[in-house]
mmCIF file with all atom_site columns, C-alpha atoms in Angstrom:
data_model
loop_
_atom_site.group_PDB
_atom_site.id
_atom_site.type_symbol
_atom_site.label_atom_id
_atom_site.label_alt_id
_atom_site.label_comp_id
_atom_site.label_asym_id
_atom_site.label_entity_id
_atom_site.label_seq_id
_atom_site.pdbx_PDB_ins_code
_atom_site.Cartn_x
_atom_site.Cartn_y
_atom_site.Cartn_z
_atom_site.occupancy
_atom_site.B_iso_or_equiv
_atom_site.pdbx_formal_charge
_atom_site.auth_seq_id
_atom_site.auth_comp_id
_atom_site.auth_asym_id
_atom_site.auth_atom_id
_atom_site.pdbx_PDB_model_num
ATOM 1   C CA . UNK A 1 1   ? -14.707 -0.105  10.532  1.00 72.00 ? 1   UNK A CA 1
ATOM 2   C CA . UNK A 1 2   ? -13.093 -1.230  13.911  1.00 73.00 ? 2   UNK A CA 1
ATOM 3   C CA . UNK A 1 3   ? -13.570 -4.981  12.359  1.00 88.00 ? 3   UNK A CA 1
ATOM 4   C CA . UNK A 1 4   ? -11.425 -4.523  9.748   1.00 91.00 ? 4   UNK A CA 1
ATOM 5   C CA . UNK A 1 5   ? -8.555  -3.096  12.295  1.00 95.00 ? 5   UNK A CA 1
ATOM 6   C CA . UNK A 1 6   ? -8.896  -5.736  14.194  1.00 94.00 ? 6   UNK A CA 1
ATOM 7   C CA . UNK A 1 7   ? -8.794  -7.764  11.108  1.00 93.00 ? 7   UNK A CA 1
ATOM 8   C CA . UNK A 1 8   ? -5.298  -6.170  10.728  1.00 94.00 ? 8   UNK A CA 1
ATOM 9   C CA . UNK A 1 9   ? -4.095  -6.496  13.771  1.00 95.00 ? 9   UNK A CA 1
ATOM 10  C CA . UNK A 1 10  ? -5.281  -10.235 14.858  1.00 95.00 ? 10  UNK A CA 1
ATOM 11  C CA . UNK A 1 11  ? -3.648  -11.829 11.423  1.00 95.00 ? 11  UNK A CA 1
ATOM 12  C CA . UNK A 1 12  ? -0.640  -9.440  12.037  1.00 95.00 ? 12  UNK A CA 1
ATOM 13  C CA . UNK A 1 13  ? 0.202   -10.864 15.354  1.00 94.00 ? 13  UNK A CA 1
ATOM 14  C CA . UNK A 1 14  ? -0.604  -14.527 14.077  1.00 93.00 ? 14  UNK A CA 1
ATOM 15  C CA . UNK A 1 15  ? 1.521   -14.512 11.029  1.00 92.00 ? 15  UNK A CA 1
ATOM 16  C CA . UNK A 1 16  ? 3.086   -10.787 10.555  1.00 94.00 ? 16  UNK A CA 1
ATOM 17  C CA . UNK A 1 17  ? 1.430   -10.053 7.812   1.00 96.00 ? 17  UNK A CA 1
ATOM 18  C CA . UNK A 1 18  ? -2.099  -8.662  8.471   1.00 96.00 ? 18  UNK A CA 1
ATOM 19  C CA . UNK A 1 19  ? -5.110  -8.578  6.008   1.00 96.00 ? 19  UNK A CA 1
ATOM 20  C CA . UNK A 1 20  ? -8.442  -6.987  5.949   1.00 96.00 ? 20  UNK A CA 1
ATOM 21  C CA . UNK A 1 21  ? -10.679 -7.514  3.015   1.00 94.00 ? 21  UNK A CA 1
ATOM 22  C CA . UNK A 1 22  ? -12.902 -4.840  4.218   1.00 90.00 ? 22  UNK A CA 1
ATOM 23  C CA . UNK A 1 23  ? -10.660 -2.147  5.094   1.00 94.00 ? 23  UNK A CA 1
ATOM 24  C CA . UNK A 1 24  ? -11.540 0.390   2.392   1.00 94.00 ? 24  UNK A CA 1
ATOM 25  C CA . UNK A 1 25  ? -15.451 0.497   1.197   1.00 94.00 ? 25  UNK A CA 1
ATOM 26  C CA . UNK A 1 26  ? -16.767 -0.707  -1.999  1.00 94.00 ? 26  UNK A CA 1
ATOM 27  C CA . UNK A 1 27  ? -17.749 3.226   -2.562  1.00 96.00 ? 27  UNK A CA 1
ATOM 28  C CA . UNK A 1 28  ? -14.193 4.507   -0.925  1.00 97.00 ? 28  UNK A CA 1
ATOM 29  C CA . UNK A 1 29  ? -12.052 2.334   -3.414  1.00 96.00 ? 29  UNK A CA 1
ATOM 30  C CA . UNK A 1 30  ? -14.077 2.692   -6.305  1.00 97.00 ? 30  UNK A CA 1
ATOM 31  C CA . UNK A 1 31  ? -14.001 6.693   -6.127  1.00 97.00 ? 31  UNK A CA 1
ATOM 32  C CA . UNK A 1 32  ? -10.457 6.472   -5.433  1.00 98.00 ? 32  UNK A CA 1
ATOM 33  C CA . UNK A 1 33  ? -9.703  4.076   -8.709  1.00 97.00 ? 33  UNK A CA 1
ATOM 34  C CA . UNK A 1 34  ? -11.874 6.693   -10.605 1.00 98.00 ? 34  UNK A CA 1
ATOM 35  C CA . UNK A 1 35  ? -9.358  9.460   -8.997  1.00 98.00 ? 35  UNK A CA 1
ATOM 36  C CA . UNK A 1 36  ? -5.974  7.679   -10.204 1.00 98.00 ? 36  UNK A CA 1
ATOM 37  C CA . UNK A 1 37  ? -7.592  6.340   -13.852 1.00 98.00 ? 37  UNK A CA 1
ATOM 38  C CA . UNK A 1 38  ? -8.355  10.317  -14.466 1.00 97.00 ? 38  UNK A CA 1
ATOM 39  C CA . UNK A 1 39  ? -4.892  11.182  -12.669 1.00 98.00 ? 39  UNK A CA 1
ATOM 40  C CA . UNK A 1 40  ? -3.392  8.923   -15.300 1.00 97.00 ? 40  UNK A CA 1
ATOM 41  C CA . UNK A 1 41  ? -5.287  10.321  -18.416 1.00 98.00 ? 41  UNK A CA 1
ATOM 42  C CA . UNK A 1 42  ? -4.201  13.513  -17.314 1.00 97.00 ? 42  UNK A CA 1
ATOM 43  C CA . UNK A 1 43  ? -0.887  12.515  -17.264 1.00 97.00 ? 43  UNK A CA 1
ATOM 44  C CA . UNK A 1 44  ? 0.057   13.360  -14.170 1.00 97.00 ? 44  UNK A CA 1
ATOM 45  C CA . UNK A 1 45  ? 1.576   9.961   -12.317 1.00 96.00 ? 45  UNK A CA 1
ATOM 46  C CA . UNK A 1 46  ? 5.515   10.139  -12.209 1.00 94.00 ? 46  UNK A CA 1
ATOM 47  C CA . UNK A 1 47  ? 7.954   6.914   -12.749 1.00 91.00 ? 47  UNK A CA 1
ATOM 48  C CA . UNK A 1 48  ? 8.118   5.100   -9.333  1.00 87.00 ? 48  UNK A CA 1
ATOM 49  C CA . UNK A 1 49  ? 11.572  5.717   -8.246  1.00 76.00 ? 49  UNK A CA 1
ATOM 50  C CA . UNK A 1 50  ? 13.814  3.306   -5.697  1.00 70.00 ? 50  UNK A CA 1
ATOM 51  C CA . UNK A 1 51  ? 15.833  5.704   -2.549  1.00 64.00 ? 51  UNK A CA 1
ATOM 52  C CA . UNK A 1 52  ? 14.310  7.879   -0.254  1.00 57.00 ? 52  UNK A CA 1
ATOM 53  C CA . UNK A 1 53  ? 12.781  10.744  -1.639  1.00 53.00 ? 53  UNK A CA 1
ATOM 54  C CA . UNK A 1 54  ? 15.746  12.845  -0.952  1.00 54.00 ? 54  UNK A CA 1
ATOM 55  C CA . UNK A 1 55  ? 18.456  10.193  -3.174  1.00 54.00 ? 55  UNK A CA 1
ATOM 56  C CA . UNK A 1 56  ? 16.208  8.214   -5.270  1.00 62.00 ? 56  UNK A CA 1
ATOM 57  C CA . UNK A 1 57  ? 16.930  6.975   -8.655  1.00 67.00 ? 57  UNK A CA 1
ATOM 58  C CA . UNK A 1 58  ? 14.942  4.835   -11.277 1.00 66.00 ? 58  UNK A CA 1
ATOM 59  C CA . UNK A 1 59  ? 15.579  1.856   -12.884 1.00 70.00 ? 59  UNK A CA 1
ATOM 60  C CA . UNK A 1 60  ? 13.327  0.064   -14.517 1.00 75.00 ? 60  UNK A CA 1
ATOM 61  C CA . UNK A 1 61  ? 14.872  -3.077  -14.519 1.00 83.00 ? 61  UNK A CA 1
ATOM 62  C CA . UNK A 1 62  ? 13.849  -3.254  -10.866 1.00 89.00 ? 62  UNK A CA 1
ATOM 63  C CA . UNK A 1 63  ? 10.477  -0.988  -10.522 1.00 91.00 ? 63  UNK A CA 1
ATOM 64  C CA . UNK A 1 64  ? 8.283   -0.457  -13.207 1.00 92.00 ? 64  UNK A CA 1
ATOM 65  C CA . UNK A 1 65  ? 4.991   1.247   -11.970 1.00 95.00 ? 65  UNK A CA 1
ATOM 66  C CA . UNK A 1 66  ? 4.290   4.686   -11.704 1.00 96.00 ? 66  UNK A CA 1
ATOM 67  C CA . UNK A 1 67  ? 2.707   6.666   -8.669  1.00 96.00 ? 67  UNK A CA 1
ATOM 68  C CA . UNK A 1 68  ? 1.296   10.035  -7.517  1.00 97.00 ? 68  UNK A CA 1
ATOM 69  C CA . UNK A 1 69  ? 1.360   10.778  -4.047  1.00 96.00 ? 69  UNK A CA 1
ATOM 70  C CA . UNK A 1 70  ? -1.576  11.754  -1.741  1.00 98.00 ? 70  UNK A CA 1
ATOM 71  C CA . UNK A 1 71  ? -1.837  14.915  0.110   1.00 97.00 ? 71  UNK A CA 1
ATOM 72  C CA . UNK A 1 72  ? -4.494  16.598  1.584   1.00 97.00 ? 72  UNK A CA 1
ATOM 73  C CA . UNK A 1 73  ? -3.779  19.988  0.341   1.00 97.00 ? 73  UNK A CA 1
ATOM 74  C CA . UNK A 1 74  ? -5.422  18.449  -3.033  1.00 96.00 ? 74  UNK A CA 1
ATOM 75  C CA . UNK A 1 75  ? -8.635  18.851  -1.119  1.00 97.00 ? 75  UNK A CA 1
ATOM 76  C CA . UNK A 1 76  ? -10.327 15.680  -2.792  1.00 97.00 ? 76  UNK A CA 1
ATOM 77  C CA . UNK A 1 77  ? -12.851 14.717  -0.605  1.00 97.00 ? 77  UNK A CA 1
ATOM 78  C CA . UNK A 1 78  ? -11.972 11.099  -1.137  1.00 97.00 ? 78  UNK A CA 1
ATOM 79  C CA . UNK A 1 79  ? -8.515  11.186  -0.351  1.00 97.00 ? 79  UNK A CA 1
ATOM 80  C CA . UNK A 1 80  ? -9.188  13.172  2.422   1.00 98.00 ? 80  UNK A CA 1
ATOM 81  C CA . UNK A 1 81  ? -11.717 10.057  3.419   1.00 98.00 ? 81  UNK A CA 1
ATOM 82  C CA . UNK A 1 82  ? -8.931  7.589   3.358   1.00 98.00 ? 82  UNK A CA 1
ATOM 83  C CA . UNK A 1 83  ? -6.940  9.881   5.144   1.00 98.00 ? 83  UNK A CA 1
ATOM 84  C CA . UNK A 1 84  ? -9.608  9.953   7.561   1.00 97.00 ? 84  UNK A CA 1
ATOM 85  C CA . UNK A 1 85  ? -9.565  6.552   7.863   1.00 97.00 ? 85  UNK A CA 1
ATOM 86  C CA . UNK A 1 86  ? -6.137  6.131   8.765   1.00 97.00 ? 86  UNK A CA 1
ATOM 87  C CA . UNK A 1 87  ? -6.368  8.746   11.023  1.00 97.00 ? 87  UNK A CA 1
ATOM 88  C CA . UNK A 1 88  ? -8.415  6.663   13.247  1.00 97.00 ? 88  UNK A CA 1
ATOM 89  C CA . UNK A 1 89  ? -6.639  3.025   12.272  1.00 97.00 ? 89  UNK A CA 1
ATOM 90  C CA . UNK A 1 90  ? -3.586  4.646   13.555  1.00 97.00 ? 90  UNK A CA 1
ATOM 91  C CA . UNK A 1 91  ? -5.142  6.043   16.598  1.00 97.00 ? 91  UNK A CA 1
ATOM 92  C CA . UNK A 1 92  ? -6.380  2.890   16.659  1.00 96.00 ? 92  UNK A CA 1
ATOM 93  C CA . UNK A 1 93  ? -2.930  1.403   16.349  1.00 95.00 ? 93  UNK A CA 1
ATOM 94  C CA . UNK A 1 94  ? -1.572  3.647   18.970  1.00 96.00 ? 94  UNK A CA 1
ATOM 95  C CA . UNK A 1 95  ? -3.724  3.065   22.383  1.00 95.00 ? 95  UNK A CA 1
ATOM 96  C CA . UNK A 1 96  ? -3.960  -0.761  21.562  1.00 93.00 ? 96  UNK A CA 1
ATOM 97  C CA . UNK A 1 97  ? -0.960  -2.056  20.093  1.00 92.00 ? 97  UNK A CA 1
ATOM 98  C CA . UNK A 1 98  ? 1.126   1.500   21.588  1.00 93.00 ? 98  UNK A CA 1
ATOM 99  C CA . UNK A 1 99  ? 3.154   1.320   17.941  1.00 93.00 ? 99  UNK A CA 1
ATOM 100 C CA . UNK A 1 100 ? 4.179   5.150   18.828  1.00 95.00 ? 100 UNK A CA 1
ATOM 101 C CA . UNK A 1 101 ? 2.994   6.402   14.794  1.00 97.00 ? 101 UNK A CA 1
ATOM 102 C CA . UNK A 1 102 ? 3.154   9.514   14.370  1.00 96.00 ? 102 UNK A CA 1
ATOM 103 C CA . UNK A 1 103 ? 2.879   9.717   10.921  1.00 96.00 ? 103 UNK A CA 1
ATOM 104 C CA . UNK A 1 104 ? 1.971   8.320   7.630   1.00 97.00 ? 104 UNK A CA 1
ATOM 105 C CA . UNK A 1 105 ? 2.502   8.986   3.798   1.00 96.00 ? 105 UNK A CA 1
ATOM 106 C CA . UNK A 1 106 ? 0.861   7.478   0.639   1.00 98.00 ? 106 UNK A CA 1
ATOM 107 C CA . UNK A 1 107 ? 0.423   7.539   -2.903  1.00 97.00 ? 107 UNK A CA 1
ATOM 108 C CA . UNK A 1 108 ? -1.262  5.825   -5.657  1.00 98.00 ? 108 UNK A CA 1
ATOM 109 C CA . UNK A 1 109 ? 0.733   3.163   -7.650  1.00 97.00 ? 109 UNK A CA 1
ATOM 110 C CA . UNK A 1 110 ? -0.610  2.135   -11.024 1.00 98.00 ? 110 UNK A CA 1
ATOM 111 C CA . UNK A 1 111 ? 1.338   -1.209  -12.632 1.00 97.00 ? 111 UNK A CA 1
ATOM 112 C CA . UNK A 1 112 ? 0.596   -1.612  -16.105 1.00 97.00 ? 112 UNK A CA 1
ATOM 113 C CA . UNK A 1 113 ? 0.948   -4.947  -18.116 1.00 97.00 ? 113 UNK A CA 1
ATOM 114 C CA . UNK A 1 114 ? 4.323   -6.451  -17.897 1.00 97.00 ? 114 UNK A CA 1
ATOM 115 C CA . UNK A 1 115 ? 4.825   -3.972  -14.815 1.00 96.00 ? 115 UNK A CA 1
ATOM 116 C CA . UNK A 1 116 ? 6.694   -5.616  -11.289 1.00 96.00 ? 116 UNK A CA 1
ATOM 117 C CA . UNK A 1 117 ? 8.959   -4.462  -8.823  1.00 94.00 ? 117 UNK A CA 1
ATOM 118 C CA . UNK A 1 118 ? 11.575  -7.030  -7.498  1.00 93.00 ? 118 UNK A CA 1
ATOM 119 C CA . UNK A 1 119 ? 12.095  -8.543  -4.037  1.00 92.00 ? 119 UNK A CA 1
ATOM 120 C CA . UNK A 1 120 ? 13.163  -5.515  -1.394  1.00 88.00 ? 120 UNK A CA 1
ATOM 121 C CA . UNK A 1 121 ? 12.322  -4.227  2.005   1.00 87.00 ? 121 UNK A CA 1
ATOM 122 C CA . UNK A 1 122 ? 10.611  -0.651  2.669   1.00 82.00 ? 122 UNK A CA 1
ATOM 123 C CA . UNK A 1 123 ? 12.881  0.811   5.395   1.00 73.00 ? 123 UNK A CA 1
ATOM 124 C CA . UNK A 1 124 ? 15.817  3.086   3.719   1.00 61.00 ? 124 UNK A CA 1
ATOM 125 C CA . UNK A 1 125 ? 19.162  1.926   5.040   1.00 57.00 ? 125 UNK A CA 1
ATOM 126 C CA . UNK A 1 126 ? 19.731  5.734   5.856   1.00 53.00 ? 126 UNK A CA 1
ATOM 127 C CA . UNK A 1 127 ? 16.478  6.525   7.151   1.00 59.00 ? 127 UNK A CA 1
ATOM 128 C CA . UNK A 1 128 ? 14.302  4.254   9.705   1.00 67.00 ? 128 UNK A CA 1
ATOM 129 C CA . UNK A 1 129 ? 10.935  6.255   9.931   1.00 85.00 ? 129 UNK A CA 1
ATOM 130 C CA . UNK A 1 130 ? 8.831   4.046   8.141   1.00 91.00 ? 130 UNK A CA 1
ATOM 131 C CA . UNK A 1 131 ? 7.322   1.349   10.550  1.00 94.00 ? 131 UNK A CA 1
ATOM 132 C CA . UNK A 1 132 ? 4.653   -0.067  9.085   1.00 95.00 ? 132 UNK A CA 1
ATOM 133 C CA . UNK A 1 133 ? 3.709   -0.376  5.074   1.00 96.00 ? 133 UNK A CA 1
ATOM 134 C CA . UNK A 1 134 ? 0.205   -0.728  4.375   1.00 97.00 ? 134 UNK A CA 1
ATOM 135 C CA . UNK A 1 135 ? -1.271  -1.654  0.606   1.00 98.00 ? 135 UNK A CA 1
ATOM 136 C CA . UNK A 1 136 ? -4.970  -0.835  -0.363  1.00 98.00 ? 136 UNK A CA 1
ATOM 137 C CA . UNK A 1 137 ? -5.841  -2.774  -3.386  1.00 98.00 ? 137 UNK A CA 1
ATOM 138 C CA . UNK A 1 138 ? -8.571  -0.796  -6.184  1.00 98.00 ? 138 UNK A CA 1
ATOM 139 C CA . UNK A 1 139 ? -9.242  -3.987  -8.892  1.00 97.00 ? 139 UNK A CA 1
ATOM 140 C CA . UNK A 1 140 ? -12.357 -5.441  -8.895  1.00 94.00 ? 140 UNK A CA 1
ATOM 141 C CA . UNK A 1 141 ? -12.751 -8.897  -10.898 1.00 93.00 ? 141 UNK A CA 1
ATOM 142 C CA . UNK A 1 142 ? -8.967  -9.325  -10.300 1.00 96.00 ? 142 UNK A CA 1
ATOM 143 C CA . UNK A 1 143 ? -8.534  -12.848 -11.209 1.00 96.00 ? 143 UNK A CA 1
ATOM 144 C CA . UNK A 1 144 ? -5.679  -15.661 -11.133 1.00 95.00 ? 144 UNK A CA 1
ATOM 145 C CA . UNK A 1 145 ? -4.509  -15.155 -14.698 1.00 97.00 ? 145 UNK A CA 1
ATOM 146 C CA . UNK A 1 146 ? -4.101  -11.884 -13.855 1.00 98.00 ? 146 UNK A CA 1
ATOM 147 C CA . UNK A 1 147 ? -0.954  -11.968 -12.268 1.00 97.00 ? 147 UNK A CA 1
ATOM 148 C CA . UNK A 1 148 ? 0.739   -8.944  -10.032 1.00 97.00 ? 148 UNK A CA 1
ATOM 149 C CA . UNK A 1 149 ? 0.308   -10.864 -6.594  1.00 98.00 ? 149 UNK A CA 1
ATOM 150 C CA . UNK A 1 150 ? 2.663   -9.291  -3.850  1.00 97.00 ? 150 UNK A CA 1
ATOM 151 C CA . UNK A 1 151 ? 4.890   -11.845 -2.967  1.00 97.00 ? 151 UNK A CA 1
ATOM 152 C CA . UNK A 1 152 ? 6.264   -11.945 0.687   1.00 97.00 ? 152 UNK A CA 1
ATOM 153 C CA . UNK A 1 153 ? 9.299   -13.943 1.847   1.00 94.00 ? 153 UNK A CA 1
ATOM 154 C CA . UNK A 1 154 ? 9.202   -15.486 5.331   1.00 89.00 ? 154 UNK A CA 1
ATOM 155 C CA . UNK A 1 155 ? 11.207  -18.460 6.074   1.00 83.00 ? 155 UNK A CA 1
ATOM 156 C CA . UNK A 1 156 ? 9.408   -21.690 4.976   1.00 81.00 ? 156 UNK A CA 1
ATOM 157 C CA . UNK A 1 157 ? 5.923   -19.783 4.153   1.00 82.00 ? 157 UNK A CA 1
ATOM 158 C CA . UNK A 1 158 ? 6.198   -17.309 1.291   1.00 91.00 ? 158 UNK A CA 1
ATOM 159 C CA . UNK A 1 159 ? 2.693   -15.494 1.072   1.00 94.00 ? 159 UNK A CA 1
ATOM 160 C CA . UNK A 1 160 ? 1.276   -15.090 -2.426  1.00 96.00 ? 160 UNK A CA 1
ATOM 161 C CA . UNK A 1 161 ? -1.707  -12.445 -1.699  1.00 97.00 ? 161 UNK A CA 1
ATOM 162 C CA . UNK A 1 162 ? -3.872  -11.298 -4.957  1.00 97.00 ? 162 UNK A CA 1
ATOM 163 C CA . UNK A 1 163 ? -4.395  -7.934  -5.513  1.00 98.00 ? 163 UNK A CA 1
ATOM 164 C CA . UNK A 1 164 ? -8.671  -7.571  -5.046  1.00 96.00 ? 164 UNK A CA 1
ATOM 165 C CA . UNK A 1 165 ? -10.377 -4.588  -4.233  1.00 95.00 ? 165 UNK A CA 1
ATOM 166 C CA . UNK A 1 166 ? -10.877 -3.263  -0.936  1.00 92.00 ? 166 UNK A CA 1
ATOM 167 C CA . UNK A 1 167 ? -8.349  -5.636  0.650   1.00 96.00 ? 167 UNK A CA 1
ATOM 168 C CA . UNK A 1 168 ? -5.548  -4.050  2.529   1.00 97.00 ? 168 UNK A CA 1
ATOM 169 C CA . UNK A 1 169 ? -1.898  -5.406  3.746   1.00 97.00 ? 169 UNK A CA 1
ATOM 170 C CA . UNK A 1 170 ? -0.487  -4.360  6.874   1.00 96.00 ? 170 UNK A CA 1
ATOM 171 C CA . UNK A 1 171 ? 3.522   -5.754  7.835   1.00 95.00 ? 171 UNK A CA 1
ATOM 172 C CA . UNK A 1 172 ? 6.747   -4.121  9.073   1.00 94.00 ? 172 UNK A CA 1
ATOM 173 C CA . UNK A 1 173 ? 8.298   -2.432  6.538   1.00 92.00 ? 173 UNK A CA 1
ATOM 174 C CA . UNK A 1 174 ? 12.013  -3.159  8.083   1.00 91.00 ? 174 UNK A CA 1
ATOM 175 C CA . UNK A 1 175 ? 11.071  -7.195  8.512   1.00 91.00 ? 175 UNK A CA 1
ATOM 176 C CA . UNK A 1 176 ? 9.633   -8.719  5.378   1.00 93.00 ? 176 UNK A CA 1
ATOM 177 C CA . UNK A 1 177 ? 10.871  -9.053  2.301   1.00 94.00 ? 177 UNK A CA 1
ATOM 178 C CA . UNK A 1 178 ? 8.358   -8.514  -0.716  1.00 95.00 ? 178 UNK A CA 1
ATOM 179 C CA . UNK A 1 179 ? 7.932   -8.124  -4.517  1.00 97.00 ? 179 UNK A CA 1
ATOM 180 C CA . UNK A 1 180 ? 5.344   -7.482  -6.885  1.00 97.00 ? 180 UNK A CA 1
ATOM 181 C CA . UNK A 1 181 ? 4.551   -10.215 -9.865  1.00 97.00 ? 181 UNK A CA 1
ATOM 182 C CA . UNK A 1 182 ? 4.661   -9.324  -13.270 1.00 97.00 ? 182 UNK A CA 1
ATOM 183 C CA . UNK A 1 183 ? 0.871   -8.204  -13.820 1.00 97.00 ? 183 UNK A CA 1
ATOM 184 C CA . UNK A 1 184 ? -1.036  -9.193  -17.243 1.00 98.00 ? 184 UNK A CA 1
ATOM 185 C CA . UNK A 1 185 ? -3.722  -6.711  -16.259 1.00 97.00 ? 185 UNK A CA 1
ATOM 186 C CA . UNK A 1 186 ? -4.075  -2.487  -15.391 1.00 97.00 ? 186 UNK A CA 1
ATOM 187 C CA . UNK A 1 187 ? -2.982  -3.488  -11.005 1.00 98.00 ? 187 UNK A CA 1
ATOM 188 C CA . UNK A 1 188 ? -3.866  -0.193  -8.766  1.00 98.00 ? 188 UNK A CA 1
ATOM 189 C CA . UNK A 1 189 ? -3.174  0.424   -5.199  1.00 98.00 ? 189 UNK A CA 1
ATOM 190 C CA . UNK A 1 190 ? -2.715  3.146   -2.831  1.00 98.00 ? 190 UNK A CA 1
ATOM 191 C CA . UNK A 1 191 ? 0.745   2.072   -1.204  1.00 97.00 ? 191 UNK A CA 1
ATOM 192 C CA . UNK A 1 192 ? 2.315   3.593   1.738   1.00 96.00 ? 192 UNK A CA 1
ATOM 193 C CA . UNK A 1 193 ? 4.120   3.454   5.234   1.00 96.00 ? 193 UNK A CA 1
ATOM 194 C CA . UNK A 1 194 ? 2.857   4.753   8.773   1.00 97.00 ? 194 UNK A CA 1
ATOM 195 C CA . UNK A 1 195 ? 6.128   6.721   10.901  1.00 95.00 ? 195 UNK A CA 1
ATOM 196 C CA . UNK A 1 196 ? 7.271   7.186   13.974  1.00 92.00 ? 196 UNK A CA 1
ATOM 197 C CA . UNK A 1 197 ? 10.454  8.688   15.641  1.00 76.00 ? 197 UNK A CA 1
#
């Protein structure tokens, strides 16, 4: 598991946009996908909205996926894995990079066919807790035709990265500006953004 943080970390530092293909197990991600497919039969994902969670608003001319968010007091013993998981990648984090996290929050995000969200930074203009965003991808077989790549800007390298399972994204989430294709296919993720003072 330490491989895959260091994964993270090294291709952070080299390009500011770190990736692990082995972050999440081929057991962890797959229970997790079966979590948000029966979250999503049930009904019970929400319309992604755009704001802090105090002011936000929805428009889906800009966002079009849908999410539920993650919390331990669901006591699923695979979110509680993950969560376990990021306990130690930001401990992790902490004593070797000394990011000062002292927090995190995520949710699953489901994009159905013809779903996107256009180009935008994760830090709130009113709020600047999140530090970090980090994307765990749940499609196996993903493939080209597929679409729903995340897209990030940097000047004179724009990084197309394809949504596979297990693979996880790691950048600043006040630095890098990022969108999400128009997916032909069912894209899931858990999405989400590691805090600090």
């Amino acid at each position: 598991m330490e491989n895959s943080f260091e994964d993270l970390v090294a291709s952070y530092i080299e390009n500011k946009v770190g990736i692990s293909e082995r972050f999440l197990s081929a057991d962890l991600a797959n229970h997790l996908k079966e979590n948000l497919i029966n979250l999503n039969k049930n009904s019970l994902l929400v319309a992604a909205g755009i704001g802090n969670t105090q002011l936000p608003s929805y428009d889906g001319a800009i966002r079009s996926d849908s999410i539920y968010w993650l919390d331990r007091k669901h006591n699923n013993v695979f979110e509680d894995a993950f969560f376990d998981q990021m306990d130690e990648f930001v401990l992790y984090l902490n004593e070797s990079c000394y990011a000062g996290i002292t927090g995190y929050e995520f949710h699953y995000s489901l994009y159905e066919k013809g779903d996107f969200y256009l180009k935008h930074l994760d830090q709130f203009k009113n709020h600047s807790g999140r530090k970090y965003s980090m994307i765990s991808y749940l499609n196996t077989n993903w493939q080209e035709s597929d679409g729903g790549e995340l897209l990030i800007h940097q000047l004179n390298n724009n990084q197309k990265i394809s949504p596979t399972q297990g693979k996880t994204v790691f950048f600043k989430s006040d630095e890098l500006v990022h969108e999400v294709l128009v997916t032909q296919n069912t894209r899931m993720s858990i999405t989400g953004w590691l805090k600090g003072a």
